[in-house]
PDB file of C-alpha atoms in Angstrom:
ATOM      1  CA  MET A 240     -67.907  78.153 -21.888  1.00 73.00           C
ATOM      2  CA  ASP A 241     -64.913  80.310 -20.983  1.00 84.00           C
ATOM      3  CA  VAL A 242     -61.179  79.656 -19.624  1.00 87.00           C
ATOM      4  CA  LYS A 243     -62.257  80.176 -16.179  1.00 88.00           C
ATOM      5  CA  ASP A 244     -64.802  77.149 -16.401  1.00 88.00           C
ATOM      6  CA  LEU A 245     -62.274  75.057 -18.036  1.00 90.00           C
ATOM      7  CA  LYS A 246     -59.689  75.764 -15.348  1.00 90.00           C
ATOM      8  CA  TYR A 247     -62.235  75.093 -12.660  1.00 90.00           C
ATOM      9  CA  TYR A 248     -63.231  71.961 -14.233  1.00 89.00           C
ATOM     10  CA  VAL A 249     -59.447  70.552 -14.655  1.00 91.00           C
ATOM     11  CA  THR A 250     -58.797  71.577 -11.006  1.00 91.00           C
ATOM     12  CA  VAL A 251     -61.773  69.483  -9.631  1.00 90.00           C
ATOM     13  CA  VAL A 252     -60.760  66.654 -11.737  1.00 91.00           C
ATOM     14  CA  GLU A 253     -57.123  66.829 -10.539  1.00 90.00           C
ATOM     15  CA  ALA A 254     -58.030  67.551  -7.014  1.00 89.00           C
ATOM     16  CA  GLY A 255     -60.441  64.569  -6.935  1.00 89.00           C
ATOM     17  CA  SER A 256     -63.359  66.409  -5.247  1.00 89.00           C
ATOM     18  CA  PHE A 257     -64.898  69.703  -5.198  1.00 89.00           C
ATOM     19  CA  SER A 258     -64.026  70.471  -1.463  1.00 88.00           C
ATOM     20  CA  SER A 259     -60.236  70.189  -2.349  1.00 89.00           C
ATOM     21  CA  ALA A 260     -60.649  71.964  -5.523  1.00 88.00           C
ATOM     22  CA  SER A 261     -62.267  74.989  -3.855  1.00 89.00           C
ATOM     23  CA  ARG A 262     -59.534  75.493  -1.419  1.00 88.00           C
ATOM     24  CA  LEU A 263     -57.025  75.276  -4.255  1.00 87.00           C
ATOM     25  CA  LEU A 264     -58.894  77.937  -6.270  1.00 88.00           C
ATOM     26  CA  HIS A 265     -59.950  80.002  -3.320  1.00 88.00           C
ATOM     27  CA  VAL A 266     -63.736  79.805  -4.335  1.00 89.00           C
ATOM     28  CA  THR A 267     -66.615  78.497  -2.399  1.00 91.00           C
ATOM     29  CA  GLN A 268     -67.664  74.922  -2.964  1.00 89.00           C
ATOM     30  CA  PRO A 269     -71.258  75.969  -3.952  1.00 89.00           C
ATOM     31  CA  ALA A 270     -70.037  78.479  -6.532  1.00 89.00           C
ATOM     32  CA  LEU A 271     -67.550  75.851  -7.924  1.00 90.00           C
ATOM     33  CA  SER A 272     -70.405  73.304  -8.049  1.00 90.00           C
ATOM     34  CA  TRP A 273     -72.656  75.619  -9.832  1.00 91.00           C
ATOM     35  CA  SER A 274     -69.771  76.479 -12.523  1.00 90.00           C
ATOM     36  CA  ILE A 275     -69.478  72.809 -13.449  1.00 90.00           C
ATOM     37  CA  LYS A 276     -73.123  72.256 -13.611  1.00 91.00           C
ATOM     38  CA  GLN A 277     -73.559  75.261 -15.833  1.00 90.00           C
ATOM     39  CA  LEU A 278     -70.614  73.816 -18.145  1.00 89.00           C
ATOM     40  CA  GLU A 279     -72.512  70.538 -18.183  1.00 90.00           C
ATOM     41  CA  GLU A 280     -75.788  72.182 -19.268  1.00 90.00           C
ATOM     42  CA  GLU A 281     -74.032  74.385 -21.841  1.00 91.00           C
ATOM     43  CA  LEU A 282     -72.531  71.299 -23.307  1.00 90.00           C
ATOM     44  CA  GLY A 283     -75.452  68.993 -23.118  1.00 92.00           C
ATOM     45  CA  ILE A 284     -73.514  66.332 -21.591  1.00 92.00           C
ATOM     46  CA  GLN A 285     -72.630  64.848 -18.000  1.00 92.00           C
ATOM     47  CA  LEU A 286     -68.803  65.416 -17.277  1.00 90.00           C
ATOM     48  CA  LEU A 287     -68.487  64.003 -13.730  1.00 91.00           C
ATOM     49  CA  GLU A 288     -70.234  61.132 -11.742  1.00 90.00           C
ATOM     50  CA  ARG A 289     -70.547  62.279  -8.224  1.00 87.00           C
ATOM     51  CA  TYR A 290     -69.858  59.954  -5.135  1.00 85.00           C
ATOM     52  CA  ASN A 291     -69.763  60.269  -1.569  1.00 80.00           C
ATOM     53  CA  HIS A 292     -66.026  59.487  -1.644  1.00 77.00           C
ATOM     54  CA  GLY A 293     -65.388  61.822  -4.630  1.00 82.00           C
ATOM     55  CA  ILE A 294     -65.804  62.173  -8.385  1.00 89.00           C
ATOM     56  CA  GLU A 295     -65.160  60.287 -11.567  1.00 91.00           C
ATOM     57  CA  MET A 296     -65.035  61.460 -15.057  1.00 93.00           C
ATOM     58  CA  THR A 297     -67.468  60.181 -17.879  1.00 93.00           C
ATOM     59  CA  PRO A 298     -66.052  59.251 -21.268  1.00 93.00           C
ATOM     60  CA  SER A 299     -67.240  62.903 -22.392  1.00 92.00           C
ATOM     61  CA  GLY A 300     -65.518  64.353 -19.099  1.00 90.00           C
ATOM     62  CA  GLN A 301     -62.313  62.581 -20.118  1.00 93.00           C
ATOM     63  CA  ILE A 302     -62.362  64.170 -23.643  1.00 92.00           C
ATOM     64  CA  LEU A 303     -62.983  67.510 -22.156  1.00 91.00           C
ATOM     65  CA  TYR A 304     -60.381  67.307 -19.610  1.00 90.00           C
ATOM     66  CA  GLU A 305     -57.678  66.313 -22.014  1.00 91.00           C
ATOM     67  CA  GLY A 306     -58.890  69.278 -24.413  1.00 91.00           C
ATOM     68  CA  SER A 307     -59.017  71.599 -21.504  1.00 89.00           C
ATOM     69  CA  LYS A 308     -55.320  71.043 -20.533  1.00 89.00           C
ATOM     70  CA  GLU A 309     -54.207  71.931 -23.910  1.00 90.00           C
ATOM     71  CA  VAL A 310     -56.332  75.068 -24.115  1.00 90.00           C
ATOM     72  CA  LEU A 311     -55.105  76.075 -20.758  1.00 87.00           C
ATOM     73  CA  GLU A 312     -51.407  75.622 -21.455  1.00 87.00           C
ATOM     74  CA  ASN A 313     -51.932  77.448 -24.824  1.00 87.00           C
ATOM     75  CA  PHE A 314     -53.540  80.195 -23.192  1.00 85.00           C
ATOM     76  CA  ALA A 315     -50.799  80.583 -20.261  1.00 81.00           C
ATOM     77  CA  ARG A 316     -48.189  80.498 -23.297  1.00 80.00           C
ATOM     78  CA  LEU A 317     -50.235  83.428 -24.731  1.00 81.00           C
ATOM     79  CA  GLU A 318     -50.210  85.329 -21.408  1.00 75.00           C
ATOM     80  CA  ARG A 319     -46.413  84.863 -20.942  1.00 71.00           C
ATOM     81  CA  SER A 320     -45.784  86.310 -24.841  1.00 68.00           C
ATOM     82  CA  LEU A 321     -47.985  89.286 -23.836  1.00 67.00           C
ATOM     83  CA  LYS A 322     -46.344  89.918 -20.626  1.00 63.00           C
ATOM     84  CA  THR A 323     -42.909  89.860 -22.458  1.00 59.00           C
ATOM     85  CA  GLU A 324     -44.164  92.355 -24.816  1.00 57.00           C
ATOM     86  CA  THR A 325     -45.461  94.520 -21.999  1.00 52.00           C
ATOM     87  CA  GLU A 326     -42.188  94.307 -20.196  1.00 54.00           C
ATOM     88  CA  LEU A 327     -40.688  95.669 -23.094  1.00 52.00           C
ATOM     89  CA  TYR A 328     -42.876  98.605 -23.621  1.00 58.00           C
ATOM     90  CA  ARG A 329     -41.410 101.897 -22.435  1.00 71.00           C
ATOM     91  CA  ARG A 330     -38.927 100.081 -20.325  1.00 83.00           C
ATOM     92  CA  GLU A 331     -36.526 102.574 -18.650  1.00 88.00           C
ATOM     93  CA  ILE A 332     -32.800 101.384 -18.972  1.00 91.00           C
ATOM     94  CA  ARG A 333     -30.064 103.304 -16.833  1.00 95.00           C
ATOM     95  CA  PHE A 334     -27.025 103.443 -19.005  1.00 96.00           C
ATOM     96  CA  GLY A 335     -23.763 104.350 -18.007  1.00 95.00           C
ATOM     97  CA  LEU A 336     -21.208 106.163 -20.321  1.00 94.00           C
ATOM     98  CA  THR A 337     -17.945 107.937 -20.007  1.00 91.00           C
ATOM     99  CA  THR A 338     -17.696 111.822 -21.276  1.00 86.00           C
ATOM    100  CA  LEU A 339     -15.721 110.527 -24.223  1.00 87.00           C
ATOM    101  CA  SER A 340     -18.357 107.886 -25.058  1.00 90.00           C
ATOM    102  CA  SER A 341     -21.033 110.349 -24.829  1.00 88.00           C
ATOM    103  CA  ILE A 342     -19.445 112.524 -27.325  1.00 85.00           C
ATOM    104  CA  ASN A 343     -18.424 110.009 -29.801  1.00 86.00           C
ATOM    105  CA  TYR A 344     -21.435 107.488 -29.934  1.00 89.00           C
ATOM    106  CA  MET A 345     -24.107 109.995 -29.650  1.00 90.00           C
ATOM    107  CA  ASP A 346     -25.442 109.037 -33.229  1.00 90.00           C
ATOM    108  CA  ALA A 347     -25.305 105.394 -32.381  1.00 91.00           C
ATOM    109  CA  PHE A 348     -27.786 105.994 -29.399  1.00 92.00           C
ATOM    110  CA  GLU A 349     -30.029 108.399 -31.127  1.00 92.00           C
ATOM    111  CA  SER A 350     -30.508 105.796 -33.668  1.00 92.00           C
ATOM    112  CA  PHE A 351     -31.096 103.108 -31.079  1.00 92.00           C
ATOM    113  CA  ARG A 352     -33.689 105.657 -29.533  1.00 90.00           C
ATOM    114  CA  LYS A 353     -35.705 106.089 -32.886  1.00 91.00           C
ATOM    115  CA  LYS A 354     -35.547 102.287 -33.844  1.00 90.00           C
ATOM    116  CA  TYR A 355     -36.696 100.990 -30.378  1.00 89.00           C
ATOM    117  CA  LYS A 356     -39.235 103.490 -29.067  1.00 85.00           C
ATOM    118  CA  GLN A 357     -40.298 100.871 -26.203  1.00 85.00           C
ATOM    119  CA  TYR A 358     -36.988 101.735 -24.114  1.00 89.00           C
ATOM    120  CA  ASP A 359     -36.039 104.821 -22.375  1.00 89.00           C
ATOM    121  CA  LEU A 360     -32.364 105.056 -21.958  1.00 91.00           C
ATOM    122  CA  ILE A 361     -31.467 107.221 -18.977  1.00 93.00           C
ATOM    123  CA  PHE A 362     -27.787 108.094 -19.163  1.00 95.00           C
ATOM    124  CA  VAL A 363     -25.390 108.415 -16.399  1.00 94.00           C
ATOM    125  CA  GLN A 364     -22.039 109.831 -17.067  1.00 93.00           C
ATOM    126  CA  ARG A 365     -19.106 108.689 -14.897  1.00 93.00           C
ATOM    127  CA  GLY A 366     -15.493 107.301 -15.258  1.00 93.00           C
ATOM    128  CA  SER A 367     -15.166 103.680 -16.493  1.00 94.00           C
ATOM    129  CA  LYS A 368     -14.249 102.289 -13.008  1.00 94.00           C
ATOM    130  CA  GLU A 369     -17.041 104.235 -11.104  1.00 94.00           C
ATOM    131  CA  ILE A 370     -19.532 102.976 -13.823  1.00 95.00           C
ATOM    132  CA  GLN A 371     -18.486  99.475 -13.226  1.00 94.00           C
ATOM    133  CA  SER A 372     -18.931  99.907  -9.400  1.00 94.00           C
ATOM    134  CA  MET A 373     -22.472 101.407  -9.970  1.00 95.00           C
ATOM    135  CA  LEU A 374     -23.224  98.213 -12.052  1.00 94.00           C
ATOM    136  CA  ILE A 375     -22.388  95.863  -9.333  1.00 92.00           C
ATOM    137  CA  GLN A 376     -24.402  97.836  -7.018  1.00 92.00           C
ATOM    138  CA  GLY A 377     -27.476  97.799  -9.187  1.00 91.00           C
ATOM    139  CA  GLU A 378     -27.540 101.534  -9.548  1.00 93.00           C
ATOM    140  CA  ILE A 379     -27.323 101.204 -13.467  1.00 94.00           C
ATOM    141  CA  ASP A 380     -28.305  98.359 -15.875  1.00 94.00           C
ATOM    142  CA  MET A 381     -25.850  98.508 -18.662  1.00 95.00           C
ATOM    143  CA  ALA A 382     -22.708 100.467 -19.691  1.00 96.00           C
ATOM    144  CA  LEU A 383     -20.116 101.123 -22.308  1.00 95.00           C
ATOM    145  CA  ILE A 384     -16.842 100.942 -20.523  1.00 94.00           C
ATOM    146  CA  SER A 385     -13.197 100.817 -21.386  1.00 93.00           C
ATOM    147  CA  GLN A 386     -10.850  98.109 -20.414  1.00 91.00           C
ATOM    148  CA  PRO A 387     -10.057  96.802 -18.090  1.00 94.00           C
ATOM    149  CA  VAL A 388     -12.928  95.044 -16.393  1.00 93.00           C
ATOM    150  CA  TYR A 389     -12.212  95.803 -12.710  1.00 93.00           C
ATOM    151  CA  PHE A 390     -14.830  93.183 -11.140  1.00 92.00           C
ATOM    152  CA  PRO A 391     -14.726  89.488 -12.059  1.00 91.00           C
ATOM    153  CA  LYS A 392     -18.727  89.469 -11.739  1.00 89.00           C
ATOM    154  CA  LEU A 393     -18.892  91.727 -14.800  1.00 91.00           C
ATOM    155  CA  GLU A 394     -16.688  89.710 -17.016  1.00 90.00           C
ATOM    156  CA  THR A 395     -19.520  87.015 -18.089  1.00 89.00           C
ATOM    157  CA  ASN A 396     -21.594  89.807 -19.747  1.00 90.00           C
ATOM    158  CA  ALA A 397     -18.949  91.832 -21.088  1.00 92.00           C
ATOM    159  CA  ASN A 398     -18.399  91.928 -25.010  1.00 92.00           C
ATOM    160  CA  TYR A 399     -15.977  93.927 -26.798  1.00 92.00           C
ATOM    161  CA  LEU A 400     -16.975  96.235 -29.697  1.00 90.00           C
ATOM    162  CA  LYS A 401     -14.831  95.883 -32.704  1.00 87.00           C
ATOM    163  CA  GLY A 402     -13.714  99.540 -33.751  1.00 85.00           C
ATOM    164  CA  TYR A 403     -14.427 100.949 -30.432  1.00 89.00           C
ATOM    165  CA  TYR A 404     -11.505 102.150 -28.797  1.00 91.00           C
ATOM    166  CA  TYR A 405      -9.727 105.479 -27.802  1.00 92.00           C
ATOM    167  CA  ASP A 406      -6.091 106.377 -27.794  1.00 94.00           C
ATOM    168  CA  VAL A 407      -4.373 108.337 -25.131  1.00 95.00           C
ATOM    169  CA  GLY A 408      -1.966 111.275 -25.577  1.00 96.00           C
ATOM    170  CA  VAL A 409       0.185 113.258 -23.471  1.00 97.00           C
ATOM    171  CA  VAL A 410      -0.567 116.776 -22.725  1.00 97.00           C
ATOM    172  CA  VAL A 411       1.937 119.301 -22.146  1.00 97.00           C
ATOM    173  CA  SER A 412       2.086 123.282 -21.726  1.00 96.00           C
ATOM    174  CA  HIS A 413       3.729 125.328 -24.277  1.00 94.00           C
ATOM    175  CA  ARG A 414       6.699 126.020 -21.687  1.00 94.00           C
ATOM    176  CA  ASN A 415       7.377 122.365 -21.315  1.00 95.00           C
ATOM    177  CA  PRO A 416      10.771 121.217 -22.724  1.00 95.00           C
ATOM    178  CA  LEU A 417       8.973 118.233 -24.260  1.00 96.00           C
ATOM    179  CA  PHE A 418       6.455 120.619 -26.226  1.00 95.00           C
ATOM    180  CA  ASN A 419       8.401 119.852 -29.608  1.00 94.00           C
ATOM    181  CA  ARG A 420       8.303 116.278 -29.407  1.00 96.00           C
ATOM    182  CA  THR A 421       6.043 114.067 -31.735  1.00 95.00           C
ATOM    183  CA  GLU A 422       5.553 111.354 -29.664  1.00 95.00           C
ATOM    184  CA  LEU A 423       6.358 110.213 -26.024  1.00 97.00           C
ATOM    185  CA  THR A 424       6.879 107.161 -23.904  1.00 97.00           C
ATOM    186  CA  LEU A 425       5.891 107.174 -20.223  1.00 97.00           C
ATOM    187  CA  GLU A 426       9.715 106.871 -19.274  1.00 97.00           C
ATOM    188  CA  ASP A 427      10.089 110.390 -20.813  1.00 97.00           C
ATOM    189  CA  LEU A 428       7.611 111.675 -18.150  1.00 97.00           C
ATOM    190  CA  LYS A 429       9.346 110.160 -14.999  1.00 95.00           C
ATOM    191  CA  ASP A 430      10.985 113.382 -13.906  1.00 95.00           C
ATOM    192  CA  CYS A 431       7.524 115.431 -14.493  1.00 96.00           C
ATOM    193  CA  GLU A 432       4.820 116.481 -12.285  1.00 97.00           C
ATOM    194  CA  PHE A 433       1.566 114.751 -13.212  1.00 97.00           C
ATOM    195  CA  SER A 434      -1.889 116.123 -13.287  1.00 97.00           C
ATOM    196  CA  MET A 435      -4.481 113.276 -13.570  1.00 97.00           C
ATOM    197  CA  VAL A 436      -8.187 112.384 -13.629  1.00 96.00           C
ATOM    198  CA  THR A 437      -9.080 110.471 -10.697  1.00 95.00           C
ATOM    199  CA  LYS A 438      -9.189 106.632  -9.920  1.00 94.00           C
ATOM    200  CA  ASP A 439     -12.644 106.736 -11.039  1.00 94.00           C
ATOM    201  CA  TYR A 440     -11.432 106.541 -14.576  1.00 95.00           C
ATOM    202  CA  ALA A 441      -9.726 103.671 -16.401  1.00 95.00           C
ATOM    203  CA  VAL A 442      -6.755 106.133 -17.336  1.00 96.00           C
ATOM    204  CA  GLY A 443      -6.635 107.382 -13.926  1.00 96.00           C
ATOM    205  CA  ASN A 444      -5.743 103.879 -12.524  1.00 95.00           C
ATOM    206  CA  GLU A 445      -3.832 102.183 -15.444  1.00 96.00           C
ATOM    207  CA  ILE A 446      -1.343 105.042 -16.273  1.00 97.00           C
ATOM    208  CA  PRO A 447      -0.044 105.139 -12.563  1.00 97.00           C
ATOM    209  CA  ASN A 448       0.148 101.162 -12.701  1.00 97.00           C
ATOM    210  CA  ARG A 449       1.967 101.254 -15.884  1.00 97.00           C
ATOM    211  CA  CYS A 450       4.496 103.845 -14.608  1.00 97.00           C
ATOM    212  CA  ARG A 451       5.051 101.498 -11.583  1.00 97.00           C
ATOM    213  CA  LYS A 452       5.905  98.459 -13.900  1.00 97.00           C
ATOM    214  CA  LEU A 453       8.135 100.461 -15.680  1.00 97.00           C
ATOM    215  CA  GLY A 454      10.190 101.079 -12.450  1.00 97.00           C
ATOM    216  CA  PHE A 455       9.143 104.377 -11.295  1.00 97.00           C
ATOM    217  CA  GLU A 456       6.335 106.251  -9.182  1.00 96.00           C
ATOM    218  CA  PRO A 457       4.588 108.885 -11.088  1.00 97.00           C
ATOM    219  CA  ASN A 458       4.674 112.059  -9.090  1.00 97.00           C
ATOM    220  CA  ILE A 459       1.095 113.114  -9.180  1.00 97.00           C
ATOM    221  CA  VAL A 460       0.452 116.474  -7.844  1.00 97.00           C
ATOM    222  CA  TYR A 461      -3.105 117.142  -8.694  1.00 97.00           C
ATOM    223  CA  GLN A 462      -6.065 115.056  -9.239  1.00 97.00           C
ATOM    224  CA  ASN A 463      -9.565 115.987 -10.369  1.00 96.00           C
ATOM    225  CA  GLU A 464     -12.549 114.087 -11.899  1.00 92.00           C
ATOM    226  CA  ASN A 465     -13.124 116.925 -14.514  1.00 93.00           C
ATOM    227  CA  TRP A 466     -10.635 116.491 -17.490  1.00 93.00           C
ATOM    228  CA  GLU A 467     -11.028 120.197 -18.483  1.00 94.00           C
ATOM    229  CA  VAL A 468      -9.888 121.245 -14.881  1.00 96.00           C
ATOM    230  CA  VAL A 469      -7.100 118.656 -15.415  1.00 96.00           C
ATOM    231  CA  VAL A 470      -6.002 120.322 -18.656  1.00 96.00           C
ATOM    232  CA  GLU A 471      -6.152 123.886 -16.976  1.00 96.00           C
ATOM    233  CA  HIS A 472      -3.662 122.844 -14.355  1.00 97.00           C
ATOM    234  CA  VAL A 473      -1.234 121.577 -16.942  1.00 96.00           C
ATOM    235  CA  ALA A 474      -1.530 124.922 -18.604  1.00 95.00           C
ATOM    236  CA  ALA A 475      -1.106 126.787 -15.524  1.00 96.00           C
ATOM    237  CA  TYR A 476       1.532 124.984 -13.646  1.00 95.00           C
ATOM    238  CA  ASP A 477       3.625 123.117 -16.242  1.00 93.00           C
ATOM    239  CA  SER A 478       2.354 119.609 -15.192  1.00 96.00           C
ATOM    240  CA  VAL A 479       1.857 116.944 -17.564  1.00 97.00           C
ATOM    241  CA  SER A 480      -1.150 114.632 -18.166  1.00 97.00           C
ATOM    242  CA  VAL A 481      -2.339 111.628 -20.073  1.00 97.00           C
ATOM    243  CA  LEU A 482      -5.742 111.774 -21.269  1.00 96.00           C
ATOM    244  CA  PRO A 483      -8.002 110.550 -24.146  1.00 94.00           C
ATOM    245  CA  TYR A 484      -6.616 112.172 -27.529  1.00 92.00           C
ATOM    246  CA  GLU A 485     -10.059 112.784 -28.805  1.00 89.00           C
ATOM    247  CA  PHE A 486     -10.418 115.484 -26.199  1.00 91.00           C
ATOM    248  CA  SER A 487      -7.854 117.499 -28.375  1.00 89.00           C
ATOM    249  CA  ASN A 488     -10.677 117.728 -30.930  1.00 86.00           C
ATOM    250  CA  VAL A 489     -13.038 119.138 -28.293  1.00 84.00           C
ATOM    251  CA  LEU A 490     -11.036 121.526 -26.288  1.00 83.00           C
ATOM    252  CA  LYS A 491      -8.801 123.540 -28.657  1.00 84.00           C
ATOM    253  CA  ARG A 492      -6.201 126.008 -26.905  1.00 87.00           C
ATOM    254  CA  ASN A 493      -2.749 127.301 -28.080  1.00 89.00           C
ATOM    255  CA  ASP A 494      -1.044 127.054 -24.649  1.00 93.00           C
ATOM    256  CA  ILE A 495      -1.122 123.462 -24.600  1.00 95.00           C
ATOM    257  CA  LYS A 496      -0.082 120.567 -27.041  1.00 96.00           C
ATOM    258  CA  TRP A 497      -1.384 116.887 -27.228  1.00 96.00           C
ATOM    259  CA  ILE A 498       1.452 114.423 -28.060  1.00 96.00           C
ATOM    260  CA  LYS A 499       0.841 110.754 -28.918  1.00 95.00           C
ATOM    261  CA  LEU A 500       1.918 108.282 -26.327  1.00 96.00           C
ATOM    262  CA  LYS A 501       3.894 105.248 -27.375  1.00 96.00           C
ATOM    263  CA  ASP A 502       3.293 102.376 -25.078  1.00 96.00           C
ATOM    264  CA  HIS A 503       2.179  98.740 -26.059  1.00 93.00           C
ATOM    265  CA  ASP A 504      -0.023  98.333 -22.847  1.00 95.00           C
ATOM    266  CA  VAL A 505      -1.861 101.687 -22.300  1.00 96.00           C
ATOM    267  CA  SER A 506      -1.686 103.636 -25.411  1.00 95.00           C
ATOM    268  CA  ARG A 507      -4.978 102.303 -26.594  1.00 95.00           C
ATOM    269  CA  PHE A 508      -8.105 101.384 -24.381  1.00 95.00           C
ATOM    270  CA  TYR A 509     -10.813  99.112 -25.999  1.00 94.00           C
ATOM    271  CA  LEU A 510     -14.409  99.519 -25.178  1.00 94.00           C
ATOM    272  CA  GLN A 511     -16.846  96.760 -23.890  1.00 94.00           C
ATOM    273  CA  LEU A 512     -20.619  96.652 -23.589  1.00 95.00           C
ATOM    274  CA  VAL A 513     -21.278  95.344 -20.185  1.00 95.00           C
ATOM    275  CA  THR A 514     -24.501  94.533 -18.024  1.00 94.00           C
ATOM    276  CA  THR A 515     -25.450  92.753 -15.032  1.00 91.00           C
ATOM    277  CA  PHE A 516     -28.782  91.541 -16.865  1.00 90.00           C
ATOM    278  CA  ASP A 517     -29.616  87.689 -16.704  1.00 89.00           C
ATOM    279  CA  LEU A 518     -29.082  87.116 -20.276  1.00 90.00           C
ATOM    280  CA  ASN A 519     -31.010  83.945 -19.807  1.00 89.00           C
ATOM    281  CA  ASN A 520     -33.816  86.074 -19.593  1.00 88.00           C
ATOM    282  CA  LYS A 521     -35.562  86.486 -22.910  1.00 87.00           C
ATOM    283  CA  PRO A 522     -36.284  90.494 -22.649  1.00 85.00           C
ATOM    284  CA  GLU A 523     -33.137  91.207 -21.216  1.00 90.00           C
ATOM    285  CA  HIS A 524     -31.220  89.015 -23.466  1.00 91.00           C
ATOM    286  CA  LEU A 525     -33.004  90.761 -26.456  1.00 91.00           C
ATOM    287  CA  LEU A 526     -32.476  94.198 -25.247  1.00 91.00           C
ATOM    288  CA  TYR A 527     -28.783  93.724 -24.724  1.00 92.00           C
ATOM    289  CA  TRP A 528     -28.085  92.481 -28.076  1.00 93.00           C
ATOM    290  CA  ARG A 529     -30.222  95.209 -29.748  1.00 92.00           C
ATOM    291  CA  VAL A 530     -27.907  97.576 -28.074  1.00 93.00           C
ATOM    292  CA  TYR A 531     -24.947  95.779 -29.016  1.00 92.00           C
ATOM    293  CA  ASN A 532     -25.865  95.525 -32.804  1.00 91.00           C
ATOM    294  CA  GLU A 533     -26.901  99.095 -33.026  1.00 90.00           C
ATOM    295  CA  LEU A 534     -23.330 100.155 -31.606  1.00 90.00           C
ATOM    296  CA  MET A 535     -21.907  97.796 -34.196  1.00 89.00           C
ATOM    297  CA  ALA A 536     -23.682  99.474 -36.735  1.00 87.00           C
ATOM    298  CA  PHE A 537     -21.657 102.583 -36.052  1.00 78.00           C
ATOM    299  CA  SER A 538     -18.287 100.745 -35.455  1.00 66.00           C
ATOM    300  CA  GLN A 539     -15.965 102.951 -37.608  1.00 51.00           C
ATOM    301  CA  ASN A 540     -14.083 104.509 -34.861  1.00 45.00           C
ATOM    302  CA  PRO A 541     -14.342 108.263 -34.850  1.00 41.00           C
ATOM    303  CA  LEU A 542     -10.788 108.537 -33.522  1.00 38.00           C
ATOM    304  CA  ASP A 543      -8.995 107.054 -36.662  1.00 36.00           C
ATOM    305  CA  HIS A 544      -8.787 110.430 -38.539  1.00 29.00           C
ATOM    306  CA  TYR A 545      -7.238 111.965 -35.518  1.00 29.00           C
ATOM    307  CA  ILE A 546      -4.373 109.665 -34.703  1.00 29.00           C
TER     308      ILE A 546
END
């Protein structure tokens, strides 16, 4: 007696005839009749009374029917559990990160990789706004983004990570009259030429928006998606830029200075873990919170000792 025989038997009982059951099971009627006969012989009992109009269960057949239903339900549950584990095994996850997050949280993702070997994290490095667009379009699965969330569809599965943020600073050349300042406001920069990262980045969007709210249009003379090229423009042409302060530790040069930006709206950008996964789905829910919890284990912000 095996699971297939029990499935055949239950289907015959519930269909009410061998002909109906054979159509449901996609097997021939003689093969189905032979399977039930073999089951009766193996158990040494008659399971069905056969009539021209159909079949009826014997008392023993009723007992087998009820027990078989339970066995089949348990077997289906086991199959689902095994399928879940199989889906988790060596699953490829496309993960979006900004340049800064790639640098700062490398240890967290390396820890995740070693702990959960069933996942392959494939990193895609872009600006925060572009990453969000890629999530919406299904090009990546999950991302660590900076505020704000630009697409309402992403807000449901976006969670802040306590201690995860970056502060921004103003970059000026050594020839700039503002070079000796220890902090600056955006109003201090209203007569300056700006060199900025593109609008694919949160900073590239939010700094100009904040300037407009403060009553002036920033004079953006140069834009580039590469922050190192932006800094080079600042140094060469005496423009100013607003960039994550952490880059000052990565790019050390004497012809520029990083000055703290003082602004209650845009001086600090908080980070969120966001996904388009269906978190009602057990494997995706489990994966998302595994990533979240691993990041929280590294929640002491590496920028704290710079600012």
